[in-house]
Coordinates of C-alpha atoms and ligand atoms in Angstrom, one line a residue:
M1 CA -26.8 -1.6 7.1
N2 CA -24.1 0.9 6.2
E3 CA -23.1 1.0 2.5
L4 CA -19.6 0.5 1.2
I5 CA -18.0 3.8 0.2
L6 CA -14.7 3.7 -1.7
H7 CA -12.5 6.8 -1.8
H8 CA -10.3 6.6 -4.8
Y9 CA -9.3 8.0 -8.2
P10 CA -9.5 6.2 -11.6
Q11 CA -5.7 5.9 -12.4
S12 CA -4.6 4.4 -9.1
P13 CA -3.5 0.8 -9.3
F14 CA -4.2 0.1 -5.7
A15 CA -7.7 1.5 -6.2
E16 CA -8.1 -0.8 -9.2
K17 CA -7.1 -3.7 -7.0
A18 CA -9.9 -2.6 -4.6
R19 CA -12.5 -2.0 -7.3
L20 CA -11.8 -5.5 -8.7
M21 CA -12.3 -7.0 -5.2
L22 CA -15.7 -5.4 -5.2
G23 CA -16.4 -6.7 -8.7
L24 CA -15.2 -10.2 -8.0
K25 CA -17.6 -10.3 -5.0
G26 CA -20.4 -8.7 -6.9
L27 CA -20.8 -5.9 -4.3
S28 CA -22.5 -2.6 -4.8
W29 CA -20.7 0.5 -3.6
Q30 CA -20.6 4.3 -3.5
S31 CA -17.7 6.0 -5.3
V32 CA -16.1 9.1 -3.9
M33 CA -13.4 10.7 -6.1
I34 CA -10.3 12.0 -4.3
P35 CA -7.5 14.0 -5.7
P36 CA -4.4 12.1 -6.7
V37 CA -2.1 14.5 -4.9
M38 CA -2.2 16.5 -1.7
P39 CA -4.1 18.4 -0.3
K40 CA -7.0 16.0 0.4
P41 CA -9.0 17.8 3.0
D42 CA -12.1 15.6 2.6
L43 CA -10.3 12.3 2.8
L44 CA -8.2 13.5 5.8
A45 CA -11.4 14.5 7.6
L46 CA -12.2 10.8 7.7
T47 CA -8.7 9.3 8.1
G48 CA -7.1 11.9 10.3
G49 CA -3.9 12.0 8.2
Y50 CA -3.6 8.8 6.1
R51 CA -3.4 10.0 2.5
R52 CA -2.9 6.9 0.5
T53 CA -5.3 5.6 -2.1
P54 CA -7.8 3.9 -1.7
V55 CA -9.7 4.1 1.6
L56 CA -12.9 2.2 2.3
Q57 CA -15.6 3.7 4.5
V58 CA -18.4 1.8 6.1
G59 CA -20.4 4.3 8.1
A60 CA -18.1 5.7 10.7
D61 CA -15.5 3.0 10.2
I62 CA -12.6 3.9 7.9
Y63 CA -10.4 1.1 6.5
C64 CA -6.9 2.1 5.3
D65 CA -4.8 -0.1 3.0
T66 CA -6.0 -2.7 0.5
A67 CA -4.5 -5.5 2.6
L68 CA -7.1 -4.7 5.3
I69 CA -9.8 -3.7 2.9
A70 CA -9.6 -7.2 1.4
H71 CA -10.4 -8.7 4.8
R72 CA -13.2 -6.2 5.5
L73 CA -14.8 -7.2 2.1
E74 CA -14.3 -10.9 2.9
R75 CA -16.4 -10.3 6.0
E76 CA -19.0 -8.4 3.9
K77 CA -19.3 -11.4 1.5
A78 CA -17.3 -14.5 2.1
V79 CA -17.7 -16.1 -1.4
P80 CA -16.0 -15.9 -3.8
A81 CA -13.1 -15.9 -1.3
L82 CA -10.1 -13.6 -1.7
F83 CA -8.2 -15.8 0.8
P84 CA -9.2 -19.3 -0.2
E85 CA -9.4 -21.7 2.8
G86 CA -6.2 -23.6 3.4
Q87 CA -4.2 -21.1 1.3
E88 CA -4.3 -18.1 3.7
A89 CA -0.6 -17.7 4.1
V90 CA 0.4 -18.1 0.5
A91 CA -2.4 -15.8 -0.6
A92 CA -1.3 -13.0 1.8
A93 CA 2.4 -13.5 1.1
L94 CA 2.0 -13.5 -2.7
A95 CA -0.3 -10.5 -2.6
Q96 CA 2.4 -8.7 -0.7
Y97 CA 4.8 -9.5 -3.5
G98 CA 2.4 -7.8 -5.9
D99 CA 2.1 -4.8 -3.7
Q100 CA 5.8 -4.5 -2.7
V101 CA 7.7 -5.8 -5.7
L102 CA 5.7 -5.7 -8.9
F103 CA 4.1 -2.4 -8.0
P104 CA 7.4 -0.5 -7.4
H105 CA 8.7 -1.9 -10.7
A106 CA 5.6 -0.8 -12.5
V107 CA 6.0 2.7 -11.0
A108 CA 9.7 2.8 -12.1
L109 CA 8.6 1.9 -15.7
N110 CA 5.8 4.5 -15.6
F111 CA 8.1 7.2 -14.2
Q112 CA 10.7 7.1 -17.0
P113 CA 10.7 10.5 -18.6
H114 CA 9.1 9.4 -21.9
A115 CA 6.4 7.5 -20.0
L116 CA 5.6 10.4 -17.8
A117 CA 5.5 12.7 -20.8
A118 CA 3.0 10.3 -22.4
R119 CA 0.9 10.1 -19.3
F120 CA 0.7 13.8 -18.8
A121 CA 0.7 14.7 -22.6
E122 CA -2.7 16.4 -22.5
L123 CA -2.0 18.4 -19.4
P124 CA 0.0 21.6 -18.6
E125 CA 3.7 21.1 -17.6
Q126 CA 3.0 22.3 -14.0
V127 CA 0.6 19.5 -13.4
M128 CA 3.3 16.9 -14.0
Q129 CA 5.8 19.0 -11.9
G130 CA 3.2 19.1 -9.1
F131 CA 2.7 15.4 -9.3
L132 CA 6.4 14.7 -9.1
A133 CA 6.9 17.0 -6.2
D134 CA 4.0 15.3 -4.4
R135 CA 5.4 11.8 -5.0
K136 CA 8.8 12.9 -3.7
A137 CA 7.2 14.1 -0.5
L138 CA 5.2 10.9 -0.3
F139 CA 8.5 8.9 0.0
A140 CA 10.1 11.3 2.5
G141 CA 11.0 9.6 5.8
G142 CA 9.7 6.2 4.8
S143 CA 11.6 2.9 4.6
A144 CA 10.7 2.2 1.0
S145 CA 13.4 2.7 -1.6
R146 CA 12.3 3.4 -5.1
V147 CA 13.3 0.9 -7.9
Q148 CA 15.5 2.6 -10.6
A149 CA 14.2 2.4 -14.1
E150 CA 17.3 0.7 -15.4
D151 CA 16.9 -2.1 -12.8
A152 CA 13.1 -2.3 -13.5
L153 CA 13.8 -2.7 -17.2
V154 CA 16.0 -5.8 -16.8
Q155 CA 14.0 -7.3 -13.9
W156 CA 10.5 -6.9 -15.5
P157 CA 11.0 -9.5 -18.3
V158 CA 12.2 -12.0 -15.7
M159 CA 9.1 -11.5 -13.6
M160 CA 6.8 -11.5 -16.7
S161 CA 8.4 -14.7 -18.1
R162 CA 7.9 -16.6 -14.9
L163 CA 4.3 -15.5 -14.8
E164 CA 3.8 -16.4 -18.4
T165 CA 5.2 -19.9 -17.9
Q166 CA 3.0 -20.6 -14.9
L167 CA -0.1 -19.4 -16.6
E168 CA 0.7 -21.5 -19.7
R169 CA 1.1 -24.6 -17.5
N170 CA -1.1 -24.3 -14.5
G171 CA -4.7 -23.2 -14.7
E172 CA -6.6 -20.0 -15.1
F173 CA -5.5 -18.2 -12.0
L174 CA -2.4 -18.0 -9.8
L175 CA -3.6 -20.2 -7.0
G176 CA -5.4 -22.7 -9.3
D177 CA -8.8 -22.7 -10.9
E178 CA -10.4 -19.9 -8.8
P179 CA -9.3 -16.3 -8.6
S180 CA -7.9 -14.9 -5.3
I181 CA -6.4 -11.8 -3.8
V182 CA -3.1 -12.8 -5.5
D183 CA -4.5 -12.4 -9.0
L184 CA -5.8 -8.9 -8.2
A185 CA -2.6 -7.8 -6.4
W186 CA -0.5 -8.9 -9.4
Y187 CA -2.9 -7.6 -12.0
A188 CA -3.0 -4.0 -10.6
P189 CA 0.7 -3.2 -11.4
L190 CA 0.4 -4.8 -14.8
W191 CA -2.8 -2.8 -15.5
F192 CA -0.8 0.3 -14.6
V193 CA 1.9 -0.6 -17.2
A194 CA -0.8 -1.6 -19.8
A195 CA -2.5 1.8 -19.3
N196 CA 0.4 3.8 -20.6
A197 CA 1.1 3.4 -24.4
A198 CA 4.8 4.4 -23.8
V199 CA 5.4 1.2 -21.7
S200 CA 2.6 -1.1 -22.5
T201 CA 4.8 -2.8 -25.1
L202 CA 6.5 -4.5 -22.1
L203 CA 3.5 -6.8 -21.9
E204 CA 3.3 -7.5 -25.7
D205 CA 5.2 -10.8 -25.7
Y206 CA 3.1 -12.6 -23.2
P207 CA -0.1 -14.0 -24.6
A208 CA -1.0 -16.0 -21.5
I209 CA -0.6 -13.0 -19.3
R210 CA -2.8 -10.9 -21.6
A211 CA -5.5 -13.6 -21.6
W212 CA -5.3 -13.8 -17.8
M213 CA -5.6 -10.0 -17.6
A214 CA -8.6 -10.1 -19.8
R215 CA -10.2 -12.7 -17.4
I216 CA -9.6 -10.4 -14.4
H217 CA -10.8 -7.3 -16.2
D218 CA -14.0 -9.2 -16.9
F219 CA -14.8 -9.4 -13.2
G220 CA -15.7 -5.7 -13.5
C221 CA -15.9 -3.4 -10.6
G222 CA -19.4 -4.2 -9.2
A223 CA -22.2 -1.7 -9.3
S224 CA -21.2 1.7 -8.2
A225 CA -22.8 5.1 -7.9
R226 CA -21.1 8.5 -7.5
M227 CA -21.2 10.1 -4.1
E228 CA -19.9 13.6 -3.1
A229 CA -17.2 13.7 -0.4
E230 CA -19.4 16.0 1.7
E231 CA -22.1 13.3 1.7
A232 CA -19.7 10.6 2.8
I233 CA -18.5 12.9 5.6
R234 CA -22.2 13.5 6.6
I235 CA -22.7 9.7 6.7
A236 CA -19.7 9.2 9.0
R237 CA -20.9 12.0 11.3
E238 CA -24.4 10.5 11.6
A239 CA -23.2 6.9 12.0
T240 CA -21.8 5.1 15.0
P241 CA -18.7 3.1 14.6
E242 CA -19.3 -0.7 14.5
E243 CA -19.1 -2.3 17.9
L244 CA -15.6 -3.7 18.7
P245 CA -15.1 -7.2 20.1
E246 CA -14.9 -7.0 23.9
Q247 CA -12.3 -9.7 24.0
G248 CA -9.2 -10.2 22.0
F249 CA -7.3 -7.0 22.6
V250 CA -3.7 -8.1 22.1
S251 CA -1.1 -5.4 22.1
T252 CA 2.2 -6.9 21.0
E253 CA 3.9 -3.6 22.1
G254 CA 2.4 -3.8 25.6
L255 CA 0.1 -0.8 25.1
T256 CA -3.1 -0.4 27.1
L257 CA -6.6 0.0 25.7
G258 CA -7.4 3.7 25.5
A259 CA -3.8 4.8 25.1
E260 CA -3.2 8.0 23.1
V261 CA -1.2 6.9 20.1
T262 CA -0.3 7.6 16.5
V263 CA -0.4 5.0 13.7
S264 CA 1.5 5.5 10.5
P265 CA 2.7 3.4 7.5
V266 CA 6.3 2.5 7.7
D267 CA 7.2 2.4 4.0
Y268 CA 5.8 5.6 2.4
G269 CA 3.0 8.1 3.0
C270 CA 4.0 8.0 6.7
D271 CA 1.7 10.7 7.9
P272 CA 0.6 9.8 11.4
V273 CA -3.0 9.4 12.5
A274 CA -3.5 10.4 16.1
G275 CA -6.2 8.8 18.3
K276 CA -7.2 6.6 21.1
L277 CA -6.2 2.9 20.8
V278 CA -9.6 1.2 20.9
H279 CA -8.7 -2.2 19.6
E280 CA -5.6 -4.1 18.5
Q281 CA -5.4 -7.7 17.5
L282 CA -2.9 -9.8 15.7
D283 CA -3.5 -8.3 12.3
E284 CA -5.5 -5.0 12.8
I285 CA -5.2 -1.8 14.7
V286 CA -8.2 0.5 15.4
V287 CA -8.0 4.1 16.7
A288 CA -10.9 6.3 17.6
R289 CA -10.7 10.0 16.7
E290 CA -13.0 12.9 16.9
D291 CA -13.1 15.0 13.8
E292 CA -14.7 18.5 13.5
R293 CA -16.5 17.5 10.3
A294 CA -16.8 13.7 10.5
G295 CA -17.5 13.3 14.2
L296 CA -16.4 10.1 16.0
V297 CA -14.7 7.7 13.6
H298 CA -12.8 4.5 14.0
V299 CA -9.8 4.3 11.7
H300 CA -8.6 0.7 11.0
F301 CA -5.1 -0.2 9.8
P302 CA -3.4 -3.5 9.1
R303 CA -0.7 -4.6 11.5
V304 CA 2.0 -5.5 8.9
G305 CA 3.7 -2.4 7.6
Y306 CA 2.3 0.0 10.2
R307 CA 3.8 1.4 13.4
I308 CA 2.0 2.4 16.6
S309 CA 3.7 5.1 18.8
L310 CA 2.7 6.4 22.2
V311 CA 1.9 10.1 22.1
Ligands
GSH401 N1 -0.2 -0.4 0.9 C1 -1.1 0.5 0.4 C2 -0.5 1.2 -0.8 C3 -1.4 2.2 -1.4 C4 -0.7 3.1 -2.4 O1 0.5 3.1 -2.6 N2 -1.5 3.8 -3.2 C5 -0.9 4.8 -4.1 C6 -1.8 5.0 -5.3 S1 -1.9 3.6 -6.3 C7 -0.9 6.2 -3.4 O2 -1.4 6.2 -2.3 N3 -0.3 7.2 -4.0 C8 -0.3 8.5 -3.4 C9 -1.7 9.1 -3.3 O3 -2.7 8.6 -3.9 O4 -1.8 10.1 -2.6 C10 -2.4 -0.3 0.0 O5 -2.3 -1.5 -0.2 O6 -3.5 0.4 0.0

């Protein structure tokens, strides 16, 4: 069986969300470090252009986006469930709120000048300037608009107070007594704020939130071992992509199987991945691409938040 390989870097909140999924499920995995800014030649050898963090590799199958990674890990090990039975819609919708509302607020707080200065305190000035230029490019051409710090500062306490109240009144986790994808998706942006002493005070007044964060932190990240990027690429080259279902190709855009397409995120980091459309179903897109270094790989994307274009 192919092992799980996570391409990530320590400070990434979405990577933390994925690491906690692995921890919650008690899975073992290989850890490949990627740079937090472009260029990322080793990652792109696998994805074909997708640059965001994290990416999950299983042999010659490459899974982009934590929304899809969650489903792939659920298939790997069903219990404990990230999407509890009977709560599939609320779990996915509330996780999306974590990714698309809480996360941009956490970014706005962390990108205030004094918070950036604290984050990059130990590093030369040009590292911070390089990071800012990279993130500006990341948002170019995407539909996402960045939250302004002054808005984040007034909205954050509202969001935190609601969360505090619910946690005081209603169980250990957000959907009840058991953790789910929602806890991890909401935790990750808060973890990002908690990690920076210049803004972590914004979590100080919420004891129930801090206790909930400690419970989630305790899931750990599963057992991981370091792997070099070159080794991960070799594994992809020597593996064959997982067989795709013969039935169930549903192209909502009316595309045909085998069409030459590009797939890209709509919101930010919109770099297109070119390949042959080898599978599409209601919530997943798969393109096959040949890479000089990685060989034949199947790159998987979620349907929500991604666009397919005919080449
Ligand atoms: N929807 C994506 C968002 C991922 C994302 O925004 N990741 C950030 C890091 S936390 C990123 O890619 N930043 C730019 C980079 O790492 O190059 C997911 O759920 O995986």
